[in-house]
Tab-separated table of C-alpha atoms and ligand atoms in Angstrom:
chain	number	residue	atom	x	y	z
Q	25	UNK	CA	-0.761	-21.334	-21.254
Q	26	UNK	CA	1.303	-19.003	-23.439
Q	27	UNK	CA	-1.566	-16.267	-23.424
Q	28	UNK	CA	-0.474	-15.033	-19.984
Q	29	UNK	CA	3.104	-14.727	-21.248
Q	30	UNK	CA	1.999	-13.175	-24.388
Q	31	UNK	CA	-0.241	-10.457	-23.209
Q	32	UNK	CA	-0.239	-9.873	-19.070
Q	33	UNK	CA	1.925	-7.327	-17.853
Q	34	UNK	CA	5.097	-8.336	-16.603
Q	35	UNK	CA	3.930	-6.944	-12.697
Q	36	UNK	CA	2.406	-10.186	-12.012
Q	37	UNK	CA	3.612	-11.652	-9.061
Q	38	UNK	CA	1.518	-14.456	-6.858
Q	39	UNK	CA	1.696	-15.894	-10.690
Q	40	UNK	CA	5.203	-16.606	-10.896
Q	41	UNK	CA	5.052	-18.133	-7.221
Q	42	UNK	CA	2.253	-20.764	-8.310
Q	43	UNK	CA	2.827	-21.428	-12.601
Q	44	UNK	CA	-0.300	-23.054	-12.911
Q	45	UNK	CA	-3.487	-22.733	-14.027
Q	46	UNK	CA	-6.437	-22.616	-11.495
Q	47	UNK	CA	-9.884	-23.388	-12.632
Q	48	UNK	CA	-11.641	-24.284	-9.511
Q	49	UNK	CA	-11.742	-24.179	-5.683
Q	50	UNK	CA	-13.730	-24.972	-2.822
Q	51	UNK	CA	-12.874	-24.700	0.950
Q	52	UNK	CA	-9.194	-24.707	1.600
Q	53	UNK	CA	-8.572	-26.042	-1.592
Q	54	UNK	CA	-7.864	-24.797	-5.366
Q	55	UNK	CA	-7.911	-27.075	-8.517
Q	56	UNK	CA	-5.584	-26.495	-11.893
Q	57	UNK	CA	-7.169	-26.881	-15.365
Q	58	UNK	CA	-5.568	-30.937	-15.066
Q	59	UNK	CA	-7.511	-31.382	-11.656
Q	60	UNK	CA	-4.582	-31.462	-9.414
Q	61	UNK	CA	-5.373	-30.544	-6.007
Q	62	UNK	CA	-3.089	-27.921	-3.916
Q	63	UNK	CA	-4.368	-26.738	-0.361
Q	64	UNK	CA	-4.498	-22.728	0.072
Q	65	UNK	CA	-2.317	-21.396	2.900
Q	66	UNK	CA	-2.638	-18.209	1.078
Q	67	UNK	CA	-6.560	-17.941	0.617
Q	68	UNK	CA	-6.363	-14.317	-1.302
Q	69	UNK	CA	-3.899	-13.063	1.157
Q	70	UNK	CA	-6.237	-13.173	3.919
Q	71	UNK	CA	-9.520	-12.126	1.463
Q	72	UNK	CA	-11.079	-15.850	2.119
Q	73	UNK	CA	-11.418	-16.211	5.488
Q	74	UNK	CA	-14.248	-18.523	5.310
Q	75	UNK	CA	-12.891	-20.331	2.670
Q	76	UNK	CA	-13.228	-20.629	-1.892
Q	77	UNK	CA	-16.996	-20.860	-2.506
Q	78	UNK	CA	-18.261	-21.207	0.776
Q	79	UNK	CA	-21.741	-22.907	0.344
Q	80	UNK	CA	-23.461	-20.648	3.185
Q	81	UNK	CA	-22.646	-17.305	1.160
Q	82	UNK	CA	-22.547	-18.904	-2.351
Q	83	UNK	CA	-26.331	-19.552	-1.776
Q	84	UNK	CA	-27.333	-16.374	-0.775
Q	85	UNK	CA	-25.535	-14.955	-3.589
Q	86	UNK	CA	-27.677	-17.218	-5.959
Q	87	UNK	CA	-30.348	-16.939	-4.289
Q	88	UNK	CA	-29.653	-13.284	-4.931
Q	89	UNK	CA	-28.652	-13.630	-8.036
Q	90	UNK	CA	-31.396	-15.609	-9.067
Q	91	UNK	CA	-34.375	-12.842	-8.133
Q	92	UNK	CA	-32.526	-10.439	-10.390
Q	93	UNK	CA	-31.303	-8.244	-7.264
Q	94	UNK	CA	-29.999	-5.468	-7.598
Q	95	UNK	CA	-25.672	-5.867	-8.265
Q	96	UNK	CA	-24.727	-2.580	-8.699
Q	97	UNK	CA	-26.119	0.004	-7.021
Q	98	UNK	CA	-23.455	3.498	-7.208
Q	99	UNK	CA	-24.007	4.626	-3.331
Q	100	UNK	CA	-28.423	4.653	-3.727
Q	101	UNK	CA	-29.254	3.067	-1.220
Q	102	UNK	CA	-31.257	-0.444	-2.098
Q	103	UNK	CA	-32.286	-3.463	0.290
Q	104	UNK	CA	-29.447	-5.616	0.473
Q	105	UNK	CA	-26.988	-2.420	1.675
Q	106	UNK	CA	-29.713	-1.830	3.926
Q	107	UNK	CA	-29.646	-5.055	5.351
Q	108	UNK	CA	-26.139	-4.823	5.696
Q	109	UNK	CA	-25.844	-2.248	7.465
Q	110	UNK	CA	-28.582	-3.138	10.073
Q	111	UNK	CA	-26.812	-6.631	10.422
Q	112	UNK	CA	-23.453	-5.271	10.802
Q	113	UNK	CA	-24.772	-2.742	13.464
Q	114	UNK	CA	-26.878	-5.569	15.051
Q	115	UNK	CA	-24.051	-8.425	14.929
Q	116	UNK	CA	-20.983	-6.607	14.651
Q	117	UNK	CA	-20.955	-3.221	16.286
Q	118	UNK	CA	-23.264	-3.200	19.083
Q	119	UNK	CA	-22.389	-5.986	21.347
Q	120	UNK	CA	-18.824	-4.567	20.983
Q	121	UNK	CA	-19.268	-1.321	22.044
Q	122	UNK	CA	-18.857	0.406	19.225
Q	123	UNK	CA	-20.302	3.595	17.208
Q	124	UNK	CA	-19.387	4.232	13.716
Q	125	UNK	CA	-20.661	5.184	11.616
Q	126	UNK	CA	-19.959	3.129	7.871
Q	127	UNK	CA	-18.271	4.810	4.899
Q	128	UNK	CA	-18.362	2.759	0.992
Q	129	UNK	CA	-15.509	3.560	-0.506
Q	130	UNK	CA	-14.088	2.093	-3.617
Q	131	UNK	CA	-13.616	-1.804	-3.515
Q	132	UNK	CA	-10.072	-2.116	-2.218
Q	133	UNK	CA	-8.471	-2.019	0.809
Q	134	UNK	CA	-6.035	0.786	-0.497
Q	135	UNK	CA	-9.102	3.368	-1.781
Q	136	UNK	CA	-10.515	2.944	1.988
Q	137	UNK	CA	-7.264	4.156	3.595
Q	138	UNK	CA	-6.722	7.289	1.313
Q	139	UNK	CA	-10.254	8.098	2.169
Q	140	UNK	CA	-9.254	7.522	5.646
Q	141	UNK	CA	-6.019	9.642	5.631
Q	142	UNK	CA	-8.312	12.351	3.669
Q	143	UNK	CA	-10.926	12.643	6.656
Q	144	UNK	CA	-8.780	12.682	9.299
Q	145	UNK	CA	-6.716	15.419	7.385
Q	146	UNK	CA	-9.985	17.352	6.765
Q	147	UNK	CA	-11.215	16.971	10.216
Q	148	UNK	CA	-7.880	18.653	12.037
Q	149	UNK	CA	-6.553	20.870	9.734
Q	150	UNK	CA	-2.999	18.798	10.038
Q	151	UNK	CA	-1.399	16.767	6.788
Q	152	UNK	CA	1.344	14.356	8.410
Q	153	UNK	CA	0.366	10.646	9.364
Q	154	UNK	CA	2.549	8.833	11.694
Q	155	UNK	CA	2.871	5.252	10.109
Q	156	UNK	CA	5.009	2.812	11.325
Q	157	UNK	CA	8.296	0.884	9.942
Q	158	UNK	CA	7.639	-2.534	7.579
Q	159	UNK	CA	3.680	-0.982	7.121
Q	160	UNK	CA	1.680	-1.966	4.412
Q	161	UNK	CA	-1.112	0.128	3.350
Q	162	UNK	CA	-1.399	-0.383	-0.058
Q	163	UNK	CA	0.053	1.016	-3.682
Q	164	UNK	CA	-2.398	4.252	-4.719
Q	165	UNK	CA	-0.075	6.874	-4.195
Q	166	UNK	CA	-1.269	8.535	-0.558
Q	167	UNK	CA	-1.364	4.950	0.919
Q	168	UNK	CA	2.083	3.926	-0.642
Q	169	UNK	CA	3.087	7.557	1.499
Q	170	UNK	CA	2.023	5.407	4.610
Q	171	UNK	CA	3.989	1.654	3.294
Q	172	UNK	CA	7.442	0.920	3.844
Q	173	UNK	CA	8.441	-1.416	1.492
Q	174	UNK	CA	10.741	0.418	-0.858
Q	175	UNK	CA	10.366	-1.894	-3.754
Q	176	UNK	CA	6.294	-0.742	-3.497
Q	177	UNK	CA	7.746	3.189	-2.934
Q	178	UNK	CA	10.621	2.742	-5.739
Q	179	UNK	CA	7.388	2.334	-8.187
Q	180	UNK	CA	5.649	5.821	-7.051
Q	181	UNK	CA	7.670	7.510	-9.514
Q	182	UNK	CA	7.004	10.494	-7.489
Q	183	UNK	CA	8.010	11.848	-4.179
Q	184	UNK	CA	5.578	10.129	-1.456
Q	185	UNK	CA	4.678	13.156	1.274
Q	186	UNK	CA	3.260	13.747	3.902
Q	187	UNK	CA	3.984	10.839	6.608
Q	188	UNK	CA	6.258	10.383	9.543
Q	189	UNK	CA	7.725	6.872	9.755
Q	190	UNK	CA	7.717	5.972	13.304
Q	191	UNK	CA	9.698	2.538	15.016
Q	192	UNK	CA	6.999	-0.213	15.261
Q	193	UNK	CA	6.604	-2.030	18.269
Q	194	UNK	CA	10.021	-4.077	18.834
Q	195	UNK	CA	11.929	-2.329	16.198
Q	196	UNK	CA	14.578	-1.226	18.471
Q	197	UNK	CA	14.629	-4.119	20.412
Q	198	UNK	CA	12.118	-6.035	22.559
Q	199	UNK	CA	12.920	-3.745	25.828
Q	200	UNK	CA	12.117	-0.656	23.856
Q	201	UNK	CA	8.690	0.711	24.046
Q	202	UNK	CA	8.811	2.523	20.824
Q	203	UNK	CA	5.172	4.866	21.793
Q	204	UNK	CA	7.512	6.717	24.675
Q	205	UNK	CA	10.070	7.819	21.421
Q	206	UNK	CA	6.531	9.162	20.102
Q	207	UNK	CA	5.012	10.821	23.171
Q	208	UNK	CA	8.595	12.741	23.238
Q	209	UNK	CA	8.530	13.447	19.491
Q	210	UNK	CA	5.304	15.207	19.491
Q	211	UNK	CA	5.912	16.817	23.104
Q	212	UNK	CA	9.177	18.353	21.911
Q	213	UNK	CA	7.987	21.545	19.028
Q	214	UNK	CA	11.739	21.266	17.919
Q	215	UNK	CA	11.457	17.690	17.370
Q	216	UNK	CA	10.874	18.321	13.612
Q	217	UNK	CA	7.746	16.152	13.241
Q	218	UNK	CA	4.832	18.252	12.671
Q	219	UNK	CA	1.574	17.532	15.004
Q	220	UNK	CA	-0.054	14.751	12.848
Q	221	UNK	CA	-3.630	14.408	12.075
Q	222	UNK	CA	-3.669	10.633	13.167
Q	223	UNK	CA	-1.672	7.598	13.347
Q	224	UNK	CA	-2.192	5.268	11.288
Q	225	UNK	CA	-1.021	1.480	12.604
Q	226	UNK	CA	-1.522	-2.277	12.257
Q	227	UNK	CA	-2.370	-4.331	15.344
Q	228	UNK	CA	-0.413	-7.017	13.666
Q	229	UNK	CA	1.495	-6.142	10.060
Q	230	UNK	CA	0.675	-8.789	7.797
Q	231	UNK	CA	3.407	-7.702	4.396
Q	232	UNK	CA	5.388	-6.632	6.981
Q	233	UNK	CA	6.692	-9.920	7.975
Q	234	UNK	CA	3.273	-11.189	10.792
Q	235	UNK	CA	5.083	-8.333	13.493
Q	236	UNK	CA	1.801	-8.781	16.212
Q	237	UNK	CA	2.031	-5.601	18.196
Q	238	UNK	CA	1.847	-6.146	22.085
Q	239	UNK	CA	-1.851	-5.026	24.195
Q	240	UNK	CA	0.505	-2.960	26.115
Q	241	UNK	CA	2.203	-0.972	23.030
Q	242	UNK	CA	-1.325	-0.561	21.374
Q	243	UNK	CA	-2.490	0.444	24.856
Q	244	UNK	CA	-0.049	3.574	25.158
Q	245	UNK	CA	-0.645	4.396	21.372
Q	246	UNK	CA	-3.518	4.802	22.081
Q	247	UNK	CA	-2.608	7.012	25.028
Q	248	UNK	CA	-0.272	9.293	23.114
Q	249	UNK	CA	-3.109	9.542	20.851
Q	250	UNK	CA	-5.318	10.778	23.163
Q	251	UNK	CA	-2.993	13.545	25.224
Q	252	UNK	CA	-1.777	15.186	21.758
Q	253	UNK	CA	-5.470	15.235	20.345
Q	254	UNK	CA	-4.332	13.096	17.553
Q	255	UNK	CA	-6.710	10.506	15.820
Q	256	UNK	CA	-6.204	6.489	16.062
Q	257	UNK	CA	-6.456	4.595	12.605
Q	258	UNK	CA	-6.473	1.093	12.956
Q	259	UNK	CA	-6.127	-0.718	9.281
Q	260	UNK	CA	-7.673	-3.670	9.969
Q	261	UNK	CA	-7.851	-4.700	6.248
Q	262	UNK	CA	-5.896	-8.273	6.650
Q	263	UNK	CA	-5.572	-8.461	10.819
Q	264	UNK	CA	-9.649	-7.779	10.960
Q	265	UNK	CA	-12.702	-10.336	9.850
Q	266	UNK	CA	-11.834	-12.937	12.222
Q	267	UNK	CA	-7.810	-13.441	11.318
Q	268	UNK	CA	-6.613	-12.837	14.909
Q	269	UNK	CA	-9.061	-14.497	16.720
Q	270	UNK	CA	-11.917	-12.178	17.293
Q	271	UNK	CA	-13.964	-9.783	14.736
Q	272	UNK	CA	-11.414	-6.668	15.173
Q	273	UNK	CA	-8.144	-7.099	15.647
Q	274	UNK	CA	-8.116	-4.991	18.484
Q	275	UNK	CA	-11.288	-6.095	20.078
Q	276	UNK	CA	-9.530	-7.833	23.230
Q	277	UNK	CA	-6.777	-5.221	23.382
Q	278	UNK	CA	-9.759	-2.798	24.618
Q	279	UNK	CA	-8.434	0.042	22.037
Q	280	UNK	CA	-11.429	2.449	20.458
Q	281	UNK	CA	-10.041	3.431	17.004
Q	282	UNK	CA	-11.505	7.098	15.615
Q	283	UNK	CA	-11.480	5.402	12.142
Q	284	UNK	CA	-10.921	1.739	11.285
Q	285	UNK	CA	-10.543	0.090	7.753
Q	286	UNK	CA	-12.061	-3.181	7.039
Q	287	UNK	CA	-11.719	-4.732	3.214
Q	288	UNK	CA	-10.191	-8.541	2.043
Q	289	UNK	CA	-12.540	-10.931	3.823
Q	290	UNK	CA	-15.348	-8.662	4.565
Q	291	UNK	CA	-17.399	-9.703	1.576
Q	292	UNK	CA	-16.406	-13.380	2.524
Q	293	UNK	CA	-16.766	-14.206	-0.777
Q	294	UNK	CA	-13.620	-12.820	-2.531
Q	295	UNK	CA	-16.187	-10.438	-4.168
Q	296	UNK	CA	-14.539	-6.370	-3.968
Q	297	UNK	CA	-15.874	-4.617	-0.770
Q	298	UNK	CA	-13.674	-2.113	1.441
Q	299	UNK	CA	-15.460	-0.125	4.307
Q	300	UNK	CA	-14.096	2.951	6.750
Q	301	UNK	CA	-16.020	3.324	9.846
Q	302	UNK	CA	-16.143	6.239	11.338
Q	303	UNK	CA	-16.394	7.833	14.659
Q	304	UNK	CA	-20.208	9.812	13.833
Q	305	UNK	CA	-18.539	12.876	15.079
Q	306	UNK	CA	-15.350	13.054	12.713
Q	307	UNK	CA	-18.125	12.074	9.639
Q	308	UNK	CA	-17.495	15.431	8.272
Q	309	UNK	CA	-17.592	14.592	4.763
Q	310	UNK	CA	-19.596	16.417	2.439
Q	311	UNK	CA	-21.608	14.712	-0.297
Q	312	UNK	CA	-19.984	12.843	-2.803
Q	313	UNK	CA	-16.363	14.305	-1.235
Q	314	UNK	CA	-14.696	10.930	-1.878
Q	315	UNK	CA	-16.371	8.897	-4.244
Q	316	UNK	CA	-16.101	5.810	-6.796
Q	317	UNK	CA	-18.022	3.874	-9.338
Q	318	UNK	CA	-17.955	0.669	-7.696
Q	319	UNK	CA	-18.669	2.181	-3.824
Q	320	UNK	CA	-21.916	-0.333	-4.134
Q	321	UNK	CA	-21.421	-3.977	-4.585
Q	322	UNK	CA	-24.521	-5.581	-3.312
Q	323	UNK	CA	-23.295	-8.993	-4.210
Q	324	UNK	CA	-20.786	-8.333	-1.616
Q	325	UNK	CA	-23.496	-6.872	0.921
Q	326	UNK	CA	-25.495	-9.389	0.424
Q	327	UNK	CA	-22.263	-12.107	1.018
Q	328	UNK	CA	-21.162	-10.187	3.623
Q	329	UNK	CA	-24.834	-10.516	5.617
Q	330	UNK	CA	-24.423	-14.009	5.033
Q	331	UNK	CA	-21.306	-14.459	7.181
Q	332	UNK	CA	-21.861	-12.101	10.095
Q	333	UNK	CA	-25.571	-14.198	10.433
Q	334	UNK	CA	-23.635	-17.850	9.952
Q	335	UNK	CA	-20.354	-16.845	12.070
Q	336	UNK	CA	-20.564	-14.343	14.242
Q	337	UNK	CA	-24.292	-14.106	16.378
Q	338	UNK	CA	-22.005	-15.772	18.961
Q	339	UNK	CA	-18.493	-16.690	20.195
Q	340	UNK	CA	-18.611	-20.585	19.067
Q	341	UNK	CA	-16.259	-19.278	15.449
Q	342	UNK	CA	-13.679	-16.927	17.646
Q	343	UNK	CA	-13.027	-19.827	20.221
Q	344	UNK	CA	-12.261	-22.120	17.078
Q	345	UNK	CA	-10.226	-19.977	15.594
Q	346	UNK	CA	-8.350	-19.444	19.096
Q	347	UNK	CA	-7.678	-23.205	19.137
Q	348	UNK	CA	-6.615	-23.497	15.556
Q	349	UNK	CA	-4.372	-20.591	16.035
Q	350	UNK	CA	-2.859	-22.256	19.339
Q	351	UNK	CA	-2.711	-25.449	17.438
Q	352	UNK	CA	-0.397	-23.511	14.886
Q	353	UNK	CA	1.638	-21.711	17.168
Q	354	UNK	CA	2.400	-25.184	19.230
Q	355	UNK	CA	3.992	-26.844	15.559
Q	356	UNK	CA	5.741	-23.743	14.888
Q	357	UNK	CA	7.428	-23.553	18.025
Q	358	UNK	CA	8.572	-27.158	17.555
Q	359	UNK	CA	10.341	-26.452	14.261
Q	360	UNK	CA	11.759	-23.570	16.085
Q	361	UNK	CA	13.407	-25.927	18.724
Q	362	UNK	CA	14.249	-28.264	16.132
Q	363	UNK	CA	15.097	-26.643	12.665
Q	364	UNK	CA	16.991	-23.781	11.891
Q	365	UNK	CA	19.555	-24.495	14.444
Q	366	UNK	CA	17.754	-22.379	16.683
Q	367	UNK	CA	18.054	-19.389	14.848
Q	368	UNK	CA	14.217	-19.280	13.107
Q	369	UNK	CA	11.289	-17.593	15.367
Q	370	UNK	CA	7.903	-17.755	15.842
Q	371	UNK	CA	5.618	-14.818	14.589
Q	372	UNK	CA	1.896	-13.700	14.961
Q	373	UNK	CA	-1.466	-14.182	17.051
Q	374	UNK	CA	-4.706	-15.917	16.446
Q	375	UNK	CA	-4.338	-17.304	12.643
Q	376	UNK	CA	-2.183	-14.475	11.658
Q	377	UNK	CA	1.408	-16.545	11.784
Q	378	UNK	CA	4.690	-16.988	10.685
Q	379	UNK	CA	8.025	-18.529	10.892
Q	380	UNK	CA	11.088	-16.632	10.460
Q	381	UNK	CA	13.508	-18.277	8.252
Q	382	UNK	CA	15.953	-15.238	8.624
Q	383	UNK	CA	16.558	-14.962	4.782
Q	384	UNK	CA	14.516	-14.817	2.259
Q	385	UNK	CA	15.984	-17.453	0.132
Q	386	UNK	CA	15.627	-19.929	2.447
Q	387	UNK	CA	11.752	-18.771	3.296
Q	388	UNK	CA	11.343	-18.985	-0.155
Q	389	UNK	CA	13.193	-22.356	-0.782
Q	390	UNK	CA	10.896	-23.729	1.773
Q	391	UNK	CA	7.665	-22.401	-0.222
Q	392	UNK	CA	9.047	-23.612	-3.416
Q	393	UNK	CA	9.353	-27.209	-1.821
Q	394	UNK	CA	5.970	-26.902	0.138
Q	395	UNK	CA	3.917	-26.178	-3.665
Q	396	UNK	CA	6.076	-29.447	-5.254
Q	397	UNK	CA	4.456	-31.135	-1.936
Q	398	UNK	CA	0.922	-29.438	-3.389
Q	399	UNK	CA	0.551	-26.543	-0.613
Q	400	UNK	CA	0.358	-22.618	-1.831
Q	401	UNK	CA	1.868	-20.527	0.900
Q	402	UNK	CA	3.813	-17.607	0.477
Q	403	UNK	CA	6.553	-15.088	2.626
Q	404	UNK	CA	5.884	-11.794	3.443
Q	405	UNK	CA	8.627	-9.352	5.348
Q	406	UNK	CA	10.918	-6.359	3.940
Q	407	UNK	CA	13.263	-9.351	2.257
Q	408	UNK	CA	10.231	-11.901	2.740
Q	409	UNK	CA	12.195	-13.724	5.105
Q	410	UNK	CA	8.980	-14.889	7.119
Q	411	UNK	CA	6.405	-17.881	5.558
Q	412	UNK	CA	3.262	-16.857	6.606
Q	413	UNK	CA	0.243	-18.990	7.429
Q	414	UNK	CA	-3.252	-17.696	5.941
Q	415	UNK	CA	-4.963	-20.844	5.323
Q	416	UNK	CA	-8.855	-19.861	5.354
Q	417	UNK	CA	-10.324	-20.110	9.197
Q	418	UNK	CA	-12.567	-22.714	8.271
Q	419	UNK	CA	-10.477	-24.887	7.692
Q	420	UNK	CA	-10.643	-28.841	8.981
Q	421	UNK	CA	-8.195	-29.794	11.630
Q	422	UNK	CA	-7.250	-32.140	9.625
Q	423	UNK	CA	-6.129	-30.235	6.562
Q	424	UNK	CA	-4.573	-27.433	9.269
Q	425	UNK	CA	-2.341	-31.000	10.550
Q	426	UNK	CA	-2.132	-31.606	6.740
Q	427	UNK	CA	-0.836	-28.440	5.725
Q	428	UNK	CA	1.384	-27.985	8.755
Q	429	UNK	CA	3.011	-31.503	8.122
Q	430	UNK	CA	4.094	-30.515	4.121
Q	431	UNK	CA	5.549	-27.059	6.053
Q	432	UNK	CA	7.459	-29.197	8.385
Q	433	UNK	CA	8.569	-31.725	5.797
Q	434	UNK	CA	9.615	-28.817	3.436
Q	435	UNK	CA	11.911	-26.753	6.552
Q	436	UNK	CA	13.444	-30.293	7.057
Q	437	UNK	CA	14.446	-30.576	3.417
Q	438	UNK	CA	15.733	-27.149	2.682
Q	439	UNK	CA	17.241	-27.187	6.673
Q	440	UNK	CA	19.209	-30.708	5.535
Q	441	UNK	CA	20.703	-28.900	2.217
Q	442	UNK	CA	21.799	-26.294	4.139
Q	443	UNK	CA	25.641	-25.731	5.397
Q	444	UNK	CA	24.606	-23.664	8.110
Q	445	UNK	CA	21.563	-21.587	8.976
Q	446	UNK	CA	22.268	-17.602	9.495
Q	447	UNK	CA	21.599	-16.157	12.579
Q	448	UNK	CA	18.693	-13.005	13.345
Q	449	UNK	CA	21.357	-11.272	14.621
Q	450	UNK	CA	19.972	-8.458	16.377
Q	451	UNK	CA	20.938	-5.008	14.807
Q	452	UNK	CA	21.541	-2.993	18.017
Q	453	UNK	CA	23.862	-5.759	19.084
Q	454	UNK	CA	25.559	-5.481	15.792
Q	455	UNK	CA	26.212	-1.516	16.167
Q	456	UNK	CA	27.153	-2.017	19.861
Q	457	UNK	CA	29.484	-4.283	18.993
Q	458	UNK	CA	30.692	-2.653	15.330
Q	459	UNK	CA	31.410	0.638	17.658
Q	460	UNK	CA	33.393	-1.235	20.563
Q	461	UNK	CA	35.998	-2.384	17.579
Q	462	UNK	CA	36.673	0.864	16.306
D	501	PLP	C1	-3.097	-3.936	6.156
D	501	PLP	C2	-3.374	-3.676	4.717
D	501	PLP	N1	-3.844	-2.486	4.333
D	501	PLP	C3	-4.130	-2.209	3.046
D	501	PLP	C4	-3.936	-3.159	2.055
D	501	PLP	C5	-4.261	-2.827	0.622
D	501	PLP	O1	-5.381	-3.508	0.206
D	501	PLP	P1	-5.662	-3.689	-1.371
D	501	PLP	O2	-4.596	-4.584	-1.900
D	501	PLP	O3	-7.031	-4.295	-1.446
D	501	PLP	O4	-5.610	-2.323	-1.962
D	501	PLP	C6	-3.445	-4.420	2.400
D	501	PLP	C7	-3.203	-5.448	1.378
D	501	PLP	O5	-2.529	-6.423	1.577
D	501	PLP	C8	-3.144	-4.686	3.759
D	501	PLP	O6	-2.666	-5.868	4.146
């Protein structure tokens, strides 16, 4: 259709990966305008969890819909937030442990983070945020502060302030426990990082190229945290809502964030709905402090209630999405033994993987031949070097084997054109060895 080409801005950019033009979807799949079929290994980069049009929320939406409720709603409070909330509490919160307290912000995952970053701010009296190398945190301009990606920082036209970048876990190398470089950093008052006000980190970093953080390095985070008096942000926003196995992210590392962001598949609908909860002491906002037009989307509450009552009253979903996860990790460590000449890896937990392809061009070769072959799956990493699995959890087994098959045929292909497959050469290595031939 020439329309897109005529009048939408030239920053589109899932659009140029997939030239087609979708019309319908349901499940794991998506329809174009001729009625050819693709299966989505994207799914809204991770904002359909539970699948396109799943019938469980789609008829509570009608349903909804239907009795003229109530679809905007500013932040007054009206029956379907309320029911939200007492469902979330009920389902989510309380056999986990966990008081917060639950903060609307704007729809997207980026307005709850700057609210986050504000609070925290507010609450100490301190304006850095450690954030980690290869975070994403979104583009508004005091989340971009927190992101790595420089093509996403190159567009800030501004100067981005006000965060520390710290090493993420296995950024120096896999024997380096990177939270010891930040226990000495903010023990050391001529280190030249100023105390923070909180850290802000991703159990696993989705953009970032599916880097899953180890229990143990989220364990002493959380430690440093707690001896400096510095608050613990988790951004759940793509890791959270089921993705790694369990509702949090964190849930089975046995972490208690101060503040936690929660957006993409919280609706479960695709419908606009971002959420920070909040440790009831830190809620030290005043009215209105941090507000938005579109901080009430009922249709999203009253999607949302719809999956915590169908998917999470009990374990049955987590220990399915364990077993699809497993089931994805087991063909992606094939291909590593057997593509790639040994030099692609494995990335993620739960059904948060990856495969690293080592270059972008050949991650991207591989997606390019996997659409032709009808599957939408796209890279992520700082030269999107990794092909990252986000098919919807739902999912049949047999469309996961499906999907996974037109993968593997697609590494084969581009692996067969290929002279020779770079290596991950490890970067320390590199320097070691650049400095011994001086
Ligand atoms: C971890 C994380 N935080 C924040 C965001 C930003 O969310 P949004 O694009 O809805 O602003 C994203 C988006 O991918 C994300 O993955």
């Amino acid at each position: 259709m020439k329309i897109f080409e005529e009048i939408e801005s030239e920053v589109q950019s899932y659009a140029r990966s997939f030239p087609r033009v979708f019309h319908k979807a349901q499940g794991e799949f998506l329809y174009d305008e001729e009625g050819n079929q693709y299966l989505d290994f994207l799914a809204g980069a991770g904002t359909l969890n539970y699948g396109h049009n799943n019938p469980v929320m789609k008829k509570a939406l009608m349903d909804y819909i239907l009795e003229d409720g109530i679809s905007h709603g500013l932040d007054m409070h009206t029956k379907a937030k309320g029911e939200f909330l007492e469902t979330f509490n009920e389902v989510i919160l309380k056999p986990r442990d966990l008081n917060y307290v639950v903060q609307f912000t704007g729809p997207t995952g980026a307005n709850s983070v700057e609210a986050a970053l504000k609070l925290a701010r507010n609450v100490t009296g301190r304006e850095n945020i450690i954030s980690f190398t290869n975070g994403f945190h979104g583009v508004s301009l005091g989340a971009l502060a927190t992101t790595g990606n420089s093509h996403h920082r190159g567009a800030a036209g501004i100067g981005l302030s006000g965060s520390t970048r710290m090493p993420y876990d296995g950024y120096l190398g896999d024997d380096v426990d990177t939270t010891a470089y930040l226990e000495k950093v903010l023990s050391d008052s001529s280190s030249g990082v100023d105390k923070p006000a909180a850290v802000l980190v991703e159990t696993i970093q989705g953009e970032g190229g599916i880097n899953a953080a180890s229990f143990e390095w989220l364990r002493n985070l959380e430690k440093v945290c707690r001896e400096h008096d510095v608050l613990l942000i988790v951004d759940d926003i793509q890791a959270g809502c089921g993705r790694s196995g369990t509702f949090f992210s964190f849930e089975e590392v046995g972490i208690k964030p101060d503040i936690v962001t929660l957006s993409k598949s919280l609706s479960g609908y695709g419908l606009p709905f971002a959420v920070v909860l909040i440790k009831p002491e830190l809620d030290q906002w005043k009215p209105g402090e941090h507000n938005g037009t579109f901080r009430g989307n009922n249709l999203a509450f009253v999607t949302a209630k719809a999956t915590m009552n169908h998917y999470w009253r009990n374990d049955e979903f987590s220990k399915e999405i364990l077993t699809k996860g497993d089931y994805i990790a087991k063909r992606v460590d094939e291909w590593v033994m057997h593509f790639g000449e040994g030099n692609f890896s494995a990335k993620g937990r739960g059904m948060f993987r990856g495969i690293n392809c080592v270059n972008g061009e050949i991650a991207s070769q591989i997606t390019r031949a996997a659409f032709k072959k009808g599957l939408i799956i796209e890279t992520s990493g700082a030269d999107d070097h990794v092909v990252k699995f986000l098919c919807p959890l739902v999912i049949s087994m047999q469309n996961l084997e499906k999907g996974m098959d037109i993968v593997e045929e697609s590494i084969k292909e581009v692996c067969a054109k290929e002279d020779s497959i770079p290596e991950d050469t490890d970067y320390f290595d590199n320097v070691v060895k650049m400095v011994a031939t001086r």
